Each structure stands twice: as structure tokens, then as C-alpha cells.
Short mmCIF file of C-alpha atoms in Angstrom, two decimals:
data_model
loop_
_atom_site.label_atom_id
_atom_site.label_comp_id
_atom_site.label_asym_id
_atom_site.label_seq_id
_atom_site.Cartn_x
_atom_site.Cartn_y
_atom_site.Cartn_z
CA UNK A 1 266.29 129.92 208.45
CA UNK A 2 269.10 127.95 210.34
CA UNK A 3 266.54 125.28 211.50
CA UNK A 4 265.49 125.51 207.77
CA UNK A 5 268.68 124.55 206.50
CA UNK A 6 269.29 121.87 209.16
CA UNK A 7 265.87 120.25 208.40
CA UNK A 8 266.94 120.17 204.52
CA UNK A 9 269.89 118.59 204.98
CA UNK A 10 268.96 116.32 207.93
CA UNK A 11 265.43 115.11 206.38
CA UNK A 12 267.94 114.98 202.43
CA UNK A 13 267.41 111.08 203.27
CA UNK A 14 263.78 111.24 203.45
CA UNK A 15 263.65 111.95 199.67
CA UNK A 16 266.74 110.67 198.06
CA UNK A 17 268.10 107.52 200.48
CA UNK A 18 266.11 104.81 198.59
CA UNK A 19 266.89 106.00 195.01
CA UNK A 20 270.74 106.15 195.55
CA UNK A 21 270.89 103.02 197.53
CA UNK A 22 269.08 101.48 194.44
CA UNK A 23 271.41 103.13 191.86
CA UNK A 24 268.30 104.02 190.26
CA UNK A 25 270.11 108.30 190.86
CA UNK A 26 273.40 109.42 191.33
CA UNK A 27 273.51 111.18 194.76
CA UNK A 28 274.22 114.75 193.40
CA UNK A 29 271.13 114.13 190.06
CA UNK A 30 268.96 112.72 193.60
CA UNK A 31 269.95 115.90 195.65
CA UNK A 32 269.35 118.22 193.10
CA UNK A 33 265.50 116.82 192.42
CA UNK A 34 264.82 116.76 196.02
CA UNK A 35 266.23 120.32 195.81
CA UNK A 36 263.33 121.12 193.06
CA UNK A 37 260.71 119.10 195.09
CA UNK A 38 261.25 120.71 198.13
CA UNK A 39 261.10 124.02 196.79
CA UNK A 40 258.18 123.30 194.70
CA UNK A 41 256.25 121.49 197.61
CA UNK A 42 256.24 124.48 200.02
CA UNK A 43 253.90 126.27 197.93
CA UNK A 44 251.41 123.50 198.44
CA UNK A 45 251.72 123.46 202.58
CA UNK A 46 249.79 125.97 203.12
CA UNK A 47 247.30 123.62 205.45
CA UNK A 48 250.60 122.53 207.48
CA UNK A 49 251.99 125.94 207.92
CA UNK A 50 248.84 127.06 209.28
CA UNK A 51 248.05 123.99 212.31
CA UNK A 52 252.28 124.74 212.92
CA UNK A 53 251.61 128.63 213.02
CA UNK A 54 248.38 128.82 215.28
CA UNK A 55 247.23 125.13 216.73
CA UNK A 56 251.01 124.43 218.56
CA UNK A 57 250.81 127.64 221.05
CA UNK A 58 248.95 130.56 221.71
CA UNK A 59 251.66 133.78 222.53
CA UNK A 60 250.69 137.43 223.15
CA UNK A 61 252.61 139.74 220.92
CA UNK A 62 255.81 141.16 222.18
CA UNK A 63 259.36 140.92 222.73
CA UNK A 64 259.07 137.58 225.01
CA UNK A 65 256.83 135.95 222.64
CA UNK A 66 260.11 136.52 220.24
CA UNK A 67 262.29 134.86 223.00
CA UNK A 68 260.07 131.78 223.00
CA UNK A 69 260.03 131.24 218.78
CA UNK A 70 264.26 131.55 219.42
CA UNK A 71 264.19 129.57 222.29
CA UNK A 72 261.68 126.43 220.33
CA UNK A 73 263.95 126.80 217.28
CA UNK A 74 267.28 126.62 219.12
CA UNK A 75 265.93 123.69 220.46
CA UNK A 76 265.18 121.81 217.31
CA UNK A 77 268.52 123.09 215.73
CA UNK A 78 270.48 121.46 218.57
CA UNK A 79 267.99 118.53 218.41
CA UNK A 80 268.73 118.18 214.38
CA UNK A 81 272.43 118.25 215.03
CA UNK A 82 272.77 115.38 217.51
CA UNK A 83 270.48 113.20 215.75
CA UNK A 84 272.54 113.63 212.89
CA UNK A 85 275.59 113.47 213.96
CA UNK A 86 274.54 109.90 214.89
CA UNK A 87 272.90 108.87 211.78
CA UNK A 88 269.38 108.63 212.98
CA UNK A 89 266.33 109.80 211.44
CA UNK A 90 264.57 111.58 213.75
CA UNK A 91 261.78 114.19 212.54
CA UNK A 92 263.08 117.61 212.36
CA UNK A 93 259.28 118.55 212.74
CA UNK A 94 258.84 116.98 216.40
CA UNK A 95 261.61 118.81 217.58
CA UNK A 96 260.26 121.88 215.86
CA UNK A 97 256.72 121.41 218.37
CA UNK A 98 258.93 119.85 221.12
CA UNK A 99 261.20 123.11 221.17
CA UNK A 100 257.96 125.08 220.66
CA UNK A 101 256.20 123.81 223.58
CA UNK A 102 259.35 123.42 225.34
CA UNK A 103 260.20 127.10 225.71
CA UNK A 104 256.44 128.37 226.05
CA UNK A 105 256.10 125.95 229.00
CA UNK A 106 258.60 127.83 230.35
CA UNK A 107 258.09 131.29 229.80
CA UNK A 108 254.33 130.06 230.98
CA UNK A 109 256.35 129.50 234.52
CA UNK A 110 258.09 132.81 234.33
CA UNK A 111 254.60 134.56 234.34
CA UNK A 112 254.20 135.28 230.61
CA UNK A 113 250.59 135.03 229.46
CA UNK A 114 250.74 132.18 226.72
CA UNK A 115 249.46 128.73 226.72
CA UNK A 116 250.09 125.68 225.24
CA UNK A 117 247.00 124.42 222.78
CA UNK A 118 247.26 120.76 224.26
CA UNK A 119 243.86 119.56 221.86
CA UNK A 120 245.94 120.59 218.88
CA UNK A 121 248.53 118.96 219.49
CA UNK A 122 247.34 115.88 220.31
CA UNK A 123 244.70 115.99 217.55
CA UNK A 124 247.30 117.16 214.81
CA UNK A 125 250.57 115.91 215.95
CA UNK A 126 250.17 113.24 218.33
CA UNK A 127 247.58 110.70 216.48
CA UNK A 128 249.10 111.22 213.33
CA UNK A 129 252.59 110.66 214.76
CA UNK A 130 251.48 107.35 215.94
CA UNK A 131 248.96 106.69 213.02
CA UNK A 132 251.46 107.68 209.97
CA UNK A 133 254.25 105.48 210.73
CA UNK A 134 251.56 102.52 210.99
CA UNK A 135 249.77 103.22 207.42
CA UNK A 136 253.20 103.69 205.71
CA UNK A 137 254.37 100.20 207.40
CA UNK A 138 251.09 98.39 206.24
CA UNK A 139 250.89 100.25 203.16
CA UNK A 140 254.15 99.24 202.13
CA UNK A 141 253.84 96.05 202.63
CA UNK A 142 250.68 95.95 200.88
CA UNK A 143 251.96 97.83 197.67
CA UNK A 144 255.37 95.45 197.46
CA UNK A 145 253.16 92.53 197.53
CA UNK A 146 250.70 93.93 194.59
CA UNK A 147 253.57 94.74 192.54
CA UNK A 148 255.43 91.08 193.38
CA UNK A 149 252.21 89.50 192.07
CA UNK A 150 251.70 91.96 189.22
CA UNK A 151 255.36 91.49 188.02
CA UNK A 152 255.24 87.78 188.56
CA UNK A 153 256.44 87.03 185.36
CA UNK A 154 258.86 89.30 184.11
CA UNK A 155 262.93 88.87 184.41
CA UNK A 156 264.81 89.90 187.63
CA UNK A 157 266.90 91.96 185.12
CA UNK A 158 264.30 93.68 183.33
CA UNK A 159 262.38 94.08 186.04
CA UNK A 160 265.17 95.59 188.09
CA UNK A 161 265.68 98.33 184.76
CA UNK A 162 262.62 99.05 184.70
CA UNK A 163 262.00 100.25 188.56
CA UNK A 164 265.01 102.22 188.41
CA UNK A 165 263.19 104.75 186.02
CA UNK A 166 260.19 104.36 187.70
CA UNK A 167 262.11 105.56 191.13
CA UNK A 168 262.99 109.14 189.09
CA UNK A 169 259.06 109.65 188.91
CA UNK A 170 258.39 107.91 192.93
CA UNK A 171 261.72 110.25 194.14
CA UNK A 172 260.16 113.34 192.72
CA UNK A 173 256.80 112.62 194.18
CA UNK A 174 258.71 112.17 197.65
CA UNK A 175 260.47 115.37 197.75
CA UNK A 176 257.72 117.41 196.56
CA UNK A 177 256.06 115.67 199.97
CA UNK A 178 258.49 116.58 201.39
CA UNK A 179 258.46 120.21 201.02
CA UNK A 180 254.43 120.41 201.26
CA UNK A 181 255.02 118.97 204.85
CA UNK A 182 258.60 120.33 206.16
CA UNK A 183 259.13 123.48 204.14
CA UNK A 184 255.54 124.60 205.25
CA UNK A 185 256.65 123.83 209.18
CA UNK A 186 259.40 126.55 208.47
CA UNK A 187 256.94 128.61 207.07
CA UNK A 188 253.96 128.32 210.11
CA UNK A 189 257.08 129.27 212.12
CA UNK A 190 258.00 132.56 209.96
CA UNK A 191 254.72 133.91 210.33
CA UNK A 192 253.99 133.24 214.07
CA UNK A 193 257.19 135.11 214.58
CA UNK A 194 255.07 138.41 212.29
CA UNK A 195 252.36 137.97 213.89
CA UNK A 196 254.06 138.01 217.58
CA UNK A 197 256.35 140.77 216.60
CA UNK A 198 253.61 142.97 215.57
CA UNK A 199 254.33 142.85 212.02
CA UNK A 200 251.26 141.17 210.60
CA UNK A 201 247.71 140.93 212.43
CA UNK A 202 246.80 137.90 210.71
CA UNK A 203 248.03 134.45 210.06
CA UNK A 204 248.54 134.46 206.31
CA UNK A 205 251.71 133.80 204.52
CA UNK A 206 253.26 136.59 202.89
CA UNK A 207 254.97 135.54 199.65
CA UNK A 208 258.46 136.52 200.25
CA UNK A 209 258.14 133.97 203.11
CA UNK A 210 257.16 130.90 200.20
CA UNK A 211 260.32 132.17 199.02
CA UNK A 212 262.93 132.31 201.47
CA UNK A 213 261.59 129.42 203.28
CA UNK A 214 261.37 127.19 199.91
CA UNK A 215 265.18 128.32 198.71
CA UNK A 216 266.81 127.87 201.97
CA UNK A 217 265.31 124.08 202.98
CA UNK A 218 266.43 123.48 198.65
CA UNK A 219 270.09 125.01 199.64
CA UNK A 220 270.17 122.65 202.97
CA UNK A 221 268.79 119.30 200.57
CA UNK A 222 271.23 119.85 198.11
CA UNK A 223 273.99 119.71 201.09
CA UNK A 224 273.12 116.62 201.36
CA UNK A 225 272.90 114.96 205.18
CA UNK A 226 274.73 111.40 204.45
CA UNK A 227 274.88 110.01 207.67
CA UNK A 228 270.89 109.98 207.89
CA UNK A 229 271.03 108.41 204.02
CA UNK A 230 273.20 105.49 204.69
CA UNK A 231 271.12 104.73 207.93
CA UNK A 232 267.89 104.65 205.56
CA UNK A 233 269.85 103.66 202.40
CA UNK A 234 271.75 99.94 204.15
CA UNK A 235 271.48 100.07 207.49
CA UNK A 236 267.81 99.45 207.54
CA UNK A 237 267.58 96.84 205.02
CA UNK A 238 269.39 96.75 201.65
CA UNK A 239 266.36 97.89 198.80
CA UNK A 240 266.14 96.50 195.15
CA UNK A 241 264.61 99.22 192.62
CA UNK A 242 261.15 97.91 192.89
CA UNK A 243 261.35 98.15 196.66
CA UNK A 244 262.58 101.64 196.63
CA UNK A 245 260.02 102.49 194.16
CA UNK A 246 257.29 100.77 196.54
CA UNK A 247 258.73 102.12 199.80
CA UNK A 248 258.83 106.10 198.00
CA UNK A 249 255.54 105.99 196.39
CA UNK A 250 253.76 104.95 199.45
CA UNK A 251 255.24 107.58 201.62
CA UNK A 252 254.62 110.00 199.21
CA UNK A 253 250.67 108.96 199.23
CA UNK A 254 250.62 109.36 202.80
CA UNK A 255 251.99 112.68 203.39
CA UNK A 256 250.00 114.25 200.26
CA UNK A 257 246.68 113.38 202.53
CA UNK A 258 247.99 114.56 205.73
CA UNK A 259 249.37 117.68 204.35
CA UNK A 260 246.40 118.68 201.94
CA UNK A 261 243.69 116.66 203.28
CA UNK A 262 244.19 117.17 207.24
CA UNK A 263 246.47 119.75 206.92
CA UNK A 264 248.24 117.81 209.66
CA UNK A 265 252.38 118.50 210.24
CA UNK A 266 253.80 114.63 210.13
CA UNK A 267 256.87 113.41 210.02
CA UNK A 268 258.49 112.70 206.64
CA UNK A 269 261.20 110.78 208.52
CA UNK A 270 258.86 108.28 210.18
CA UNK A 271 256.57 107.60 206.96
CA UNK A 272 259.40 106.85 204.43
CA UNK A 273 261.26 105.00 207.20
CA UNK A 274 257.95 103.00 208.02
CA UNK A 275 257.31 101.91 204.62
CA UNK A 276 260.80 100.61 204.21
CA UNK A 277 260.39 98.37 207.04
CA UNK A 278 256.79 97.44 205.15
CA UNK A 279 258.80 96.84 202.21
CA UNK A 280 261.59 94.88 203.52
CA UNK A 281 259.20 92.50 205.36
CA UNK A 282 257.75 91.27 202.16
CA UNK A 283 261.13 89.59 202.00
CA UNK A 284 261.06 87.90 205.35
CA UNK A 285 260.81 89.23 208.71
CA UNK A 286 264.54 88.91 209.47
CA UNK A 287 265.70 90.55 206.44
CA UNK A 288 265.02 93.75 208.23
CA UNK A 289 267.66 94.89 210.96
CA UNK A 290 265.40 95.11 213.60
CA UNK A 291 268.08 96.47 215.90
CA UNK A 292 268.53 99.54 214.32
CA UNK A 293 264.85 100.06 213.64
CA UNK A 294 264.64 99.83 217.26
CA UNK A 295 267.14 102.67 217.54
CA UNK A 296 265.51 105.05 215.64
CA UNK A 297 261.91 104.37 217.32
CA UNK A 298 263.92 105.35 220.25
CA UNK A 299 264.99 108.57 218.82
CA UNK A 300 261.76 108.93 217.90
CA UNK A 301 259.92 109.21 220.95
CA UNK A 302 262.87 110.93 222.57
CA UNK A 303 262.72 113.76 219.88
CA UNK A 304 259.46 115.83 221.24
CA UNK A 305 260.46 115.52 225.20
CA UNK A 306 264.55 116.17 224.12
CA UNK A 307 263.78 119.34 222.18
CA UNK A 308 261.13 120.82 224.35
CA UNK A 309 263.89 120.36 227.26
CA UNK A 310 266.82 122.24 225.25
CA UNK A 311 264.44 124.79 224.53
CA UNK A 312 263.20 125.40 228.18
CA UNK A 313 266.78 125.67 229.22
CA UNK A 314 267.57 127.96 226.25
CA UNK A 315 264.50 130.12 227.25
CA UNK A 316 265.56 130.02 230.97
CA UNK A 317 269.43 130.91 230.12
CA UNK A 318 267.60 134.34 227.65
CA UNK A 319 265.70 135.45 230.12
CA UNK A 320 267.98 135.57 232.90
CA UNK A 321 270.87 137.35 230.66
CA UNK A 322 268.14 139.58 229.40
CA UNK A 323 267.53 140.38 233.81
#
């Protein structure tokens, strides 16, 4: 439930950074509906939670296997923090899977019988980490240019109005995305944790786990994680309504057919963050600060390797102290 709360209020910006930057929602009115979405979404994940829960790793029940879920979510916590700390918006669920296959890799050195299920993760996380960023950029640009032409004709002013209560309905659609894909990551975790604890034989979700899971990543949204915003918000590229609008609705497309189509954990972070770049491009190329898009790709491929190596030291440091 720590991760939980870190990934609400780390991956707040995901949902809300385009409709505040736009004044189209006042940060706490934004906050609070990514609060609902998220906790609404999570009962919709059920696809994600269940790749996250038994296509990442394979553990035999036990103590250990308990080490190794601790281990992979210390991992992603620590992860989460730095990232945020520095404003970038890496995806809290690649350093969930890094941390995961981080600390089974290495209790798969100190002779525990578990394995790493490398065809699911390359099948389920890999392609569509490299595949979902690439859509949302296209797609973005694509849907800013249909709605330029559509909207040809009507006042900047107007026009600008208009969007802005649009963005209520696109900002809702992004946090209930949100929750279908992050809140159900939480979730997959929970009940691999059951299952390897002996407390359930099966894979299922109990519903005190839609629950907990969906109130605590609400409580960590409605913190609010404003370093991450402003980096999506301005730093990026400064958004008009009808960009924001463009930028939230495609992300929100994309993850709804990854998470209930494909049931496939992707990263909120690098979709709405791709289609902003598709967005801002429709202006011109250099209206987009390419330099700090380059940062966060960088955090982005460092996230998977940089978690799984905090966890294997975490799991190497608990099993020592535990003789």
C-alpha cells in the first residue's frame, strides 16, 4: 500500500497536468476527479492485475517468496521517490516489474526455486512499452490536426471556452485509465503476495483488495505529486485547452485497449506524455522542448534496469539479516 500511495501521487500528473496547465480545473477540483477516476478505474483492471499477478514471475509459496514481493516493491518505492524528487515522469509500473524481476533474479541466485517468465514480459510489457508511447505520439498528432481542421472556423476565444469544458469530460476519461491500468498493478501485486503466503490457492481478486487498493492510490492522487505536473504541465510544451483536450483523450483511448483489450500493464506516464509531444508538434517541431523530452526517455529506459537493481540489493541485504 506504500508503493500504492507513491504511484498515486507520483503518476497525479498523468491525469490532471494538462487540465490545470490549461486552466480548464483548479488543481484541488482536478485532484479530486482523478481521485474518483482512479478509484472507479480499478474495478475495471481486472485483465492488468492478472498479466502483473501471474505473467511477471513464477514463486513457490513461502516465506522467501514474501521476501521477494518486499524486496520488488521496495524497489519501485525507492524508484518512485527519486524520479520524483526530480520532476520526471517515469512509470511507477516499470519499476513495479523492474523491482519484481529484480529481487526474484536474485533470490533465483540464492537457490530459491522461482523463475522469471521472460515471454511475458516481453510479450506484455516490453512491446507495449515501446509500442504505446509511439501510438499516443502519432495519435496525437493525428487527433490535434482533425480537430484544427474541424474547428477551422470558429474564434480563438470561443474555441478556447469551449475545450476547457470539454477537458472536465477528456480528464475524467484519463483518470479512470488511469486506475484500470495502475490501481490494477497494485492489485496483481496484493494477490501474488495471497497466493505466495498461502492464503489463497488461486489468482482471483478478493474484493476487500478492489477496495483498499482503489482508496489508497485515490488518497495518494489527491496528494497531489507537483513536481511531475509542472514537468508535464510547462516544461514539456505549454498546452492550449484544445491541446490538452486532444493530448487526454488520446491517452485515454490507448490505455482503455491495452488494459481491457490486451489486458496488458502500460505505462500511463509514457502514453499521456507521448501524446503531448504529438500534440505540441502540430504547432511546429521546435515548439516542443526536446531537451527535456530527452530527459525523461532517459528515465524511462533507466526505470526497469534501476528498480530491478534496488530490489536485488534490498533482497540480498533481507536475506543476509534474516542468516
Amino acid at each position: 500500500m506504500i508503493f500504492n500511495y507513491t504511484n498515486g501521487f507520483h503518476d497525479a500528473a498523468n491525469a490532471i497536468a494538462t487540465s490545470v496547465s490549461t486552466r480548464a480545473l483548479t488543481p484541488r477540483v482536478a485532484l479530486a476527479m482523478a481521485a474518483v477516476g482512479n478509484l472507479v478505474g480499478s474495478f475495471f483492471g481486472a485483465k492488468v492485475a492478472k498479466t502483473v499477478g501471474e505473467g511477471i514471475v513464477k514463486l513457490p509459496s513461502g516465506s522467501q517468496s514474501l521476501v521477494i514481493v518486499f524486496a520488488g516493491l521496495l524497489g519501485a518505492i525507492v524508484w518512485n521517490l527519486i524520479t520524483w524528487y526530480y520532476g520526471l515522469p517515469a512509470s511507477s509500473s516499470h519499476s513495479l516489474i523492474g523491482g519484481l524481476v529484480g529481487a526474484t533474479l536474485a533470490a533465483v541466485a540464492m537457490g530459491v526455486n522461482g523463475s522469471v517468465q521472460w515471454g511475458g514480459i516481453v510479450d506484455k510489457v516490453v512491446v507495449p512499452m515501446v509500442i504505446s508511447p509511439v501510438i499516443g505520439l502519432v495519435l496525437g498528432y493525428l487527433v490535434m490536426i482533425a480537430l484544427m481542421w474541424l474547428f477551422r472556423r470558429y474564434a480563438p476565444g470561443k474555441l478556447n471556452r469551449g475545450f476547457r469544458y470539454a477537458q472536465t469530460a477528456s480528464a475524467a476519461a484519463m483518470s479512470l485509465g488511469h486506475g484500470m491500468q495502475d490501481a490494477a498493478k497494485t492489485m496483481g501485486i496484493v494477490v501474488l503476495a495471497l497466493v505466495v503466503g498461502g492464503q489463497q490457492s488461486d489468482y482471483s481478486i478478493p474484493l476487500w483488495v478492489y477496495f483498499l487498493t482503489a482508496i489508497v492510490i485515490a488518497a495518494g492522487t489527491f496528494s497531489g505529486g507537483w513536481r511531475v505536473i509542472r514537468t508535464l504541465g510547462r516544461r514539456i510544451i505549454h498546452l492550449d485547452p484544445p491541446q490538452g483536450f486532444a493530448a487526454e483523450t488520446t491517452a485515454s483511448a490507448v490505455l482503455y485497449v491495452a488494459a481491457i483489450g490486451f489486458g496488458a500493464p502500460i505505462s500511463t506516464t509514457h502514453t499521456i506524455t507521448a501524446a503531448i509531444m504529438g500534440v505540441g508538434a502540430t504547432k511546429r517541431l521546435s515548439a516542443v522542448r526536446w531537451g527535456v523530452a530527452g530527459n525523461i526517455v532517459t528515465a524511462w529506459v533507466l526505470t526497469l534496469p534501476a528498480a530491478a537493481i534496488i530490489a536485488l540489493v534490498v533482497y540480498l541485504v533481507a536475506h543476509l539479516a534474516a542468516g
